[in-house]
Short mmCIF file of C-alpha atoms in Angstrom, two decimals:
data_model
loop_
_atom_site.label_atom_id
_atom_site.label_comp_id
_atom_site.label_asym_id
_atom_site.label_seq_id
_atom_site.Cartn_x
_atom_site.Cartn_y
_atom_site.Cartn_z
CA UNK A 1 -8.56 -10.57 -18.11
CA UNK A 2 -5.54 -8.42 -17.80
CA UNK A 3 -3.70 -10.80 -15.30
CA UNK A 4 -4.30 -13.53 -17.14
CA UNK A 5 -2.21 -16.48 -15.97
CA UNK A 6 -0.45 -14.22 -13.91
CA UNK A 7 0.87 -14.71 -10.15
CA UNK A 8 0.89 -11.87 -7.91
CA UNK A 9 1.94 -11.72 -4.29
CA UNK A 10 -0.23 -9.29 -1.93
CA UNK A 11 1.31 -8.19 1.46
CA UNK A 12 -0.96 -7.13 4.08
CA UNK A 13 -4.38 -8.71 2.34
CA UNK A 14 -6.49 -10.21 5.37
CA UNK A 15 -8.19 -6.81 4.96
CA UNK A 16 -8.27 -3.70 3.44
CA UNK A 17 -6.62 -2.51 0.68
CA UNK A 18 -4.45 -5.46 0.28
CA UNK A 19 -7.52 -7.44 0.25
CA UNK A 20 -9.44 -5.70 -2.32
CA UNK A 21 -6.43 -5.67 -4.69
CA UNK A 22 -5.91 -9.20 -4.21
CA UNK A 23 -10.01 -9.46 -4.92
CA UNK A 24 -9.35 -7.25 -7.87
CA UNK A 25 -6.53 -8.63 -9.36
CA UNK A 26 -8.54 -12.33 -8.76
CA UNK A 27 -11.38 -10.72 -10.91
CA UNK A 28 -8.43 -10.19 -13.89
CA UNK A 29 -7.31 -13.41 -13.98
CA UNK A 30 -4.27 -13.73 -11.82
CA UNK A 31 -3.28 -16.21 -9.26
CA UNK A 32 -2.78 -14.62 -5.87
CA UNK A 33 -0.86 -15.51 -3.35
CA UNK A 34 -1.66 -13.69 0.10
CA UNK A 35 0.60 -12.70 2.57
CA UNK A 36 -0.09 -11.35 6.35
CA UNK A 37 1.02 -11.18 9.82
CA UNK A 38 -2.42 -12.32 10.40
CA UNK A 39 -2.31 -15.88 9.24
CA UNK A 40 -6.11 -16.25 9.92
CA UNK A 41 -7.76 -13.46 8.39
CA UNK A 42 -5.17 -14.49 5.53
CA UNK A 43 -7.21 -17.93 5.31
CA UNK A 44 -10.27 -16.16 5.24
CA UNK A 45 -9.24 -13.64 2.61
CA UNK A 46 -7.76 -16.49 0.49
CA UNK A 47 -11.03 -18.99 0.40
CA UNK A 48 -13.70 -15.64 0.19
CA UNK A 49 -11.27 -15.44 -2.87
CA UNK A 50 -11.83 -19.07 -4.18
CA UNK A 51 -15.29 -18.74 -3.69
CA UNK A 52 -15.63 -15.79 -5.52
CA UNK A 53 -14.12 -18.19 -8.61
CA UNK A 54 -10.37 -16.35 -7.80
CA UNK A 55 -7.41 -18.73 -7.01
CA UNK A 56 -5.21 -18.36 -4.25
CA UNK A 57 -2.00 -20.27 -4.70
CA UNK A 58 1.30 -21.73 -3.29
CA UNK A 59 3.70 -20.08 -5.68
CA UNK A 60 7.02 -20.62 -7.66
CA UNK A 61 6.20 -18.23 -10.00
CA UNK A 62 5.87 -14.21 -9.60
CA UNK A 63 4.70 -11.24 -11.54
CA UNK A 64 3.68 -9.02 -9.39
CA UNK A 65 4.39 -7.85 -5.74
CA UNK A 66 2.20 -5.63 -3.95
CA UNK A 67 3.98 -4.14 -0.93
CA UNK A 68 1.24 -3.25 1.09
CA UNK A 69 1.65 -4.15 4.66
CA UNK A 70 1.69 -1.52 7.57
CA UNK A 71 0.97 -0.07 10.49
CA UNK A 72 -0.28 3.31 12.00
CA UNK A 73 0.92 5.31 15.57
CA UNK A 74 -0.55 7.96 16.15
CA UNK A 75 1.60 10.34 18.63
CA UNK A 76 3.66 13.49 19.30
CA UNK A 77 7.02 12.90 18.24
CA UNK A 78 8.31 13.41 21.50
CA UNK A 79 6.18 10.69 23.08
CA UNK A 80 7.12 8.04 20.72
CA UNK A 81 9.35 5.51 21.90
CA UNK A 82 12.30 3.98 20.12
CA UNK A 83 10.68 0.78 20.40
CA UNK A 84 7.30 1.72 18.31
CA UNK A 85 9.57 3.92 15.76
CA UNK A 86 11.64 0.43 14.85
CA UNK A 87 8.31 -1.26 14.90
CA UNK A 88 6.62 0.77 12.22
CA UNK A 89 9.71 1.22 9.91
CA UNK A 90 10.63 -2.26 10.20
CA UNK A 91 7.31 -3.64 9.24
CA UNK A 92 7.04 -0.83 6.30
CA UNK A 93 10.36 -0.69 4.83
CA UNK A 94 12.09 -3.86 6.22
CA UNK A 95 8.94 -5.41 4.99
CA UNK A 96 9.06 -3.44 1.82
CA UNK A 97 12.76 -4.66 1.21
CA UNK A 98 12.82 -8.26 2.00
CA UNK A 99 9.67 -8.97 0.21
CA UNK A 100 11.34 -6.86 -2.68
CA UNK A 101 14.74 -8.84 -2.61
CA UNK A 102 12.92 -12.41 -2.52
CA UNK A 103 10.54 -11.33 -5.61
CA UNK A 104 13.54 -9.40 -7.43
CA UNK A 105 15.70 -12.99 -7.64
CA UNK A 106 12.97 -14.76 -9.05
CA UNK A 107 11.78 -11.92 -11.42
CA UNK A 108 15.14 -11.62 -12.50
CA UNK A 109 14.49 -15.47 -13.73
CA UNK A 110 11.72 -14.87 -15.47
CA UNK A 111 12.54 -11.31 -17.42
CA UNK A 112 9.86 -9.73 -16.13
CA UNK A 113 7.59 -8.44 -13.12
CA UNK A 114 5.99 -5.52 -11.40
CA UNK A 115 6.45 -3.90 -7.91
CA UNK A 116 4.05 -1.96 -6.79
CA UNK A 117 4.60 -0.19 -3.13
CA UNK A 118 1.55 1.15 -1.32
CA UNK A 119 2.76 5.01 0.14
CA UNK A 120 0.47 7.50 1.08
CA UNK A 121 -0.24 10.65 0.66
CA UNK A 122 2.14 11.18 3.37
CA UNK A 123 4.84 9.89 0.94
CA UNK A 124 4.41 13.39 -0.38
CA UNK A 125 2.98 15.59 2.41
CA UNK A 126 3.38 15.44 6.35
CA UNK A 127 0.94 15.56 9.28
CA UNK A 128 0.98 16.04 12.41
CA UNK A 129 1.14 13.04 15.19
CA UNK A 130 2.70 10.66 12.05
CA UNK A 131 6.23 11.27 11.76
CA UNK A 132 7.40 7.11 11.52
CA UNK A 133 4.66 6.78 9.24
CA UNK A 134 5.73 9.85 6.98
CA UNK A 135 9.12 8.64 7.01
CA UNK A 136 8.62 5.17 5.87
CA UNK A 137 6.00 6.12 3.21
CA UNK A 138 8.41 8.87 2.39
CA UNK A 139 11.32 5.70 2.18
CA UNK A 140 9.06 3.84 0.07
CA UNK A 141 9.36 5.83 -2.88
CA UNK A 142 12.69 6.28 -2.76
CA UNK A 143 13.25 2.17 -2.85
CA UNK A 144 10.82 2.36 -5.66
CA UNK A 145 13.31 4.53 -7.62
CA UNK A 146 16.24 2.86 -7.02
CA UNK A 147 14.24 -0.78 -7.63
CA UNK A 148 13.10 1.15 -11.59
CA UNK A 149 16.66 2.03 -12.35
CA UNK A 150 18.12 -1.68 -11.12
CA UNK A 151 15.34 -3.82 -12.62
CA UNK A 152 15.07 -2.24 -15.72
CA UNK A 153 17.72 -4.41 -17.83
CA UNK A 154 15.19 -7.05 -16.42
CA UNK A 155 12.31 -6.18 -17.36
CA UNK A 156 10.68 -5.31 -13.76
CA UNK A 157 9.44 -2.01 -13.56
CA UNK A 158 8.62 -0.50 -9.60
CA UNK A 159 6.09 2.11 -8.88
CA UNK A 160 3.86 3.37 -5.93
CA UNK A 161 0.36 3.98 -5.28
CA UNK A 162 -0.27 7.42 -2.58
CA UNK A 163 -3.70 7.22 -1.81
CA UNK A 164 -5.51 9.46 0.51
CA UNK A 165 -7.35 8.39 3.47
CA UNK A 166 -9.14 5.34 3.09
CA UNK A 167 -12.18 3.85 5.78
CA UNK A 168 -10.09 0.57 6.56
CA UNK A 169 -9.19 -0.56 9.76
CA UNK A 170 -6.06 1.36 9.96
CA UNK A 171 -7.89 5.00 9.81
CA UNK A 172 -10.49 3.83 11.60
CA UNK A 173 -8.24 2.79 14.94
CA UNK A 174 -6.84 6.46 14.01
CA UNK A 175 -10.05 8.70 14.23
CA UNK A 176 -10.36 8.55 18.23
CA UNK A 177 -6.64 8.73 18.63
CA UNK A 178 -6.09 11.50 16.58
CA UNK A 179 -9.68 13.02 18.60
CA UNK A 180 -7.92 12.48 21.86
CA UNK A 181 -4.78 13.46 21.09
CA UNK A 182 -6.25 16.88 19.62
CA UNK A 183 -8.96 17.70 21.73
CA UNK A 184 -11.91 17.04 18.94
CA UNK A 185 -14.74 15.14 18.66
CA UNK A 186 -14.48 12.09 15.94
CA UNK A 187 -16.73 13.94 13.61
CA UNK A 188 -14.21 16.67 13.40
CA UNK A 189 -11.07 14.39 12.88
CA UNK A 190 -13.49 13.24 10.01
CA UNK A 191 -14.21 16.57 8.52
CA UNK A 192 -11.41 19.32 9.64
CA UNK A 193 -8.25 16.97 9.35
CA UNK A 194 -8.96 13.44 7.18
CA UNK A 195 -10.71 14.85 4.46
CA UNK A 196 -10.65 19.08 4.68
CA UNK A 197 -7.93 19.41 1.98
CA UNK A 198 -9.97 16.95 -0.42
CA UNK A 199 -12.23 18.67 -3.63
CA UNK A 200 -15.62 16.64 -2.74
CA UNK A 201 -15.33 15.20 1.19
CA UNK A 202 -14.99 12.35 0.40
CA UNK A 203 -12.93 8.94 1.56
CA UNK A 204 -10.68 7.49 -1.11
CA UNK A 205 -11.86 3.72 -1.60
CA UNK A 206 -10.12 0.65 -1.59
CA UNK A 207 -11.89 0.27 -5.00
CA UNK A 208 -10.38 2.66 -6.19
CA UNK A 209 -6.55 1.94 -4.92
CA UNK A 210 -6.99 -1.41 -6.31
CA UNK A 211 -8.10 -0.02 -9.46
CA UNK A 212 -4.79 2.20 -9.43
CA UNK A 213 -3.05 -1.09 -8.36
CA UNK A 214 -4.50 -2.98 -11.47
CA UNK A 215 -2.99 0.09 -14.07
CA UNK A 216 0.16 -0.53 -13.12
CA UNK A 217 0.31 -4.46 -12.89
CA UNK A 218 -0.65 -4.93 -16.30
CA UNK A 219 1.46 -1.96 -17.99
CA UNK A 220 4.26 -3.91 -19.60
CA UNK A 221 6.59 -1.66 -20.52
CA UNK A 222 9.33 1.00 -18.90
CA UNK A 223 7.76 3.67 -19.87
CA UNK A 224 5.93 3.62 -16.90
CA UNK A 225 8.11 2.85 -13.68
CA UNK A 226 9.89 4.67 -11.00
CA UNK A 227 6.74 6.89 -10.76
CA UNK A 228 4.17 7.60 -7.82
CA UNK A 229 0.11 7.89 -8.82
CA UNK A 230 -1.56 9.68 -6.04
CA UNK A 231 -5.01 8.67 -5.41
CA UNK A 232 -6.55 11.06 -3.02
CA UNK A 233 -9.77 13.40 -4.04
CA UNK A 234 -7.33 15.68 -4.31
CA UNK A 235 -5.92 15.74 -0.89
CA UNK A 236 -2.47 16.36 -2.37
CA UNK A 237 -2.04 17.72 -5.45
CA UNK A 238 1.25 17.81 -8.16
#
C-alpha cells in the first residue's frame, strides 16, 4: 500500500493510460479523483474503480497530480491549421498548467505532493506528421523543471513519464492516418514507423506507464524530481 491514505488527481482517465494509473494507484491505496473532458466514460472509470474495492472521491485534499490529458493530429505541418495547433497545445500545456497551478496552492498547504506530467517519447525525439504534439510534450518537461526548482522549499517534487507508443485509443485513431498520410498499409505503420526503433517489437503498456507512474508518486524525497523516465522498449534511448 504505497498510496496509502493518499489522494491523487488523474487527468485524462476515462481510458487509457490515465485510467490504468488511476486503477493502479487504486490498487496502492490512494483515493482518486478522476478528471476528463469525457464526463461519462469518467463515471464509468470511477465506479469500475469502486468495484474493483478502489475509491474515487470528491477531494479537498491532494498528493498527487497526474497530468495526463491529450490529444493527437496527425498532419504535415503545412496542412495544419491554426485552429487545431491552439487546440492541441491548449489542451496539453494549458491543461498541464492550470491543473498544475490549482494542485500547487493546495500542495503548498499541505508541505507536500507530487506532479507527475505524461510526455512522450516525442518529449525527447521528433516525428514526422506530429509537430503540435512534439512541441507540447517537448513544453511539458520544461514546466516540469521549472515546477522541481519552485516547489522544492515545499516539499512537491515534479517529474515526467516519456513512454513509447502505447495500443490506446490515441495510437490507434493514428495507425490509418499516419497509413494514409504515408502511403502504407496499417501493418507497416505498425512495424516500419511505431515500433522499428524499439529492441523487441513490442508496444509499451499502460501497465507498465502506470507502473512508472506509481515510482514516482510514492518517492518522497528531492532527490528525485525535475527528471524525465522514458518508458519505451527502447525506442529512445539516453
Amino acid at each position: 500500500m504505497r498510496l496509502k491514505d493518499k489522494v491523487a488527481v488523474v487527468t485524462g482517465a476515462a481510458s487509457g493510460i490515465g485510467k490504468e494509473i488511476a486503477r493502479t494507484f487504486a490498487r496502492a491505496g490512494a483515493k482518486i479523483a478522476i478528471a476528463d473532458l469525457d464526463p461519462a466514460g469518467a463515471d464509468l472509470a470511477a465506479a469500475e474503480l469502486n468495484r474493483e474495492g478502489g475509491q474515487a472521491i470528491a477531494f479537498g485534499q491532494i498528493d498527487v497530480l497526474v497530468s495526463n490529458a491529450g490529444i493527437q493530429i496527425v498532419a504535415p505541418l503545412e496542412d495544419i491549421t491554426f485552429a487545431d495547433w491552439k487546440r492541441l497545445l491548449a489542451i496539453h500545456l494549458d491543461g498541464a498548467f492550470l491543473s498544475t497551478r490549482a494542485a500547487l496552492r493546495q500542495m503548498y498547504k499541505q508541505g507536500s505532493g507530487s506532479i507527475i506530467y505524461m510526455g512522450s517519447v516525442h518529449s525527447k525525439e521528433a516525428s514526422l506528421l506530429k509537430a503540435p504534439y512534439v512541441t507540447a510534450k517537448h513544453g511539458l518537461i520544461g514546466l516540469a523543471k521549472v515546477v522541481a526548482k519552485e516547489g522544492a522549499k515545499h516539499g512537491v517534487r515534479a517529474n515526467v513519464i516519456c513512454p513509447g507508443f502505447v495500443r490506446t485509443p490515441l495510437v490507434d485513431k493514428q495507425i490509418p492516418e499516419q497509413a494514409k498520410t504515408l502511403g502504407i498499409s496499417t501493418q507497416a505503420v505498425i512495424r516500419d514507423v511505431m515500433l522499428k526503433e524499439t529492441v523487441d517489437g513490442e508496444f509499451t503498456t499502460v501497465q507498465e506507464v502506470a507502473a512508472a507512474a506509481l515510482f514516482f508518486a510514492s518517492f518522497e524525497s528531492n532527490a528525485l524530481t525535475g527528471q524525465s523516465l522514458i518508458v519505451s522498449h527502447g525506442w529512445f534511448m539516453q
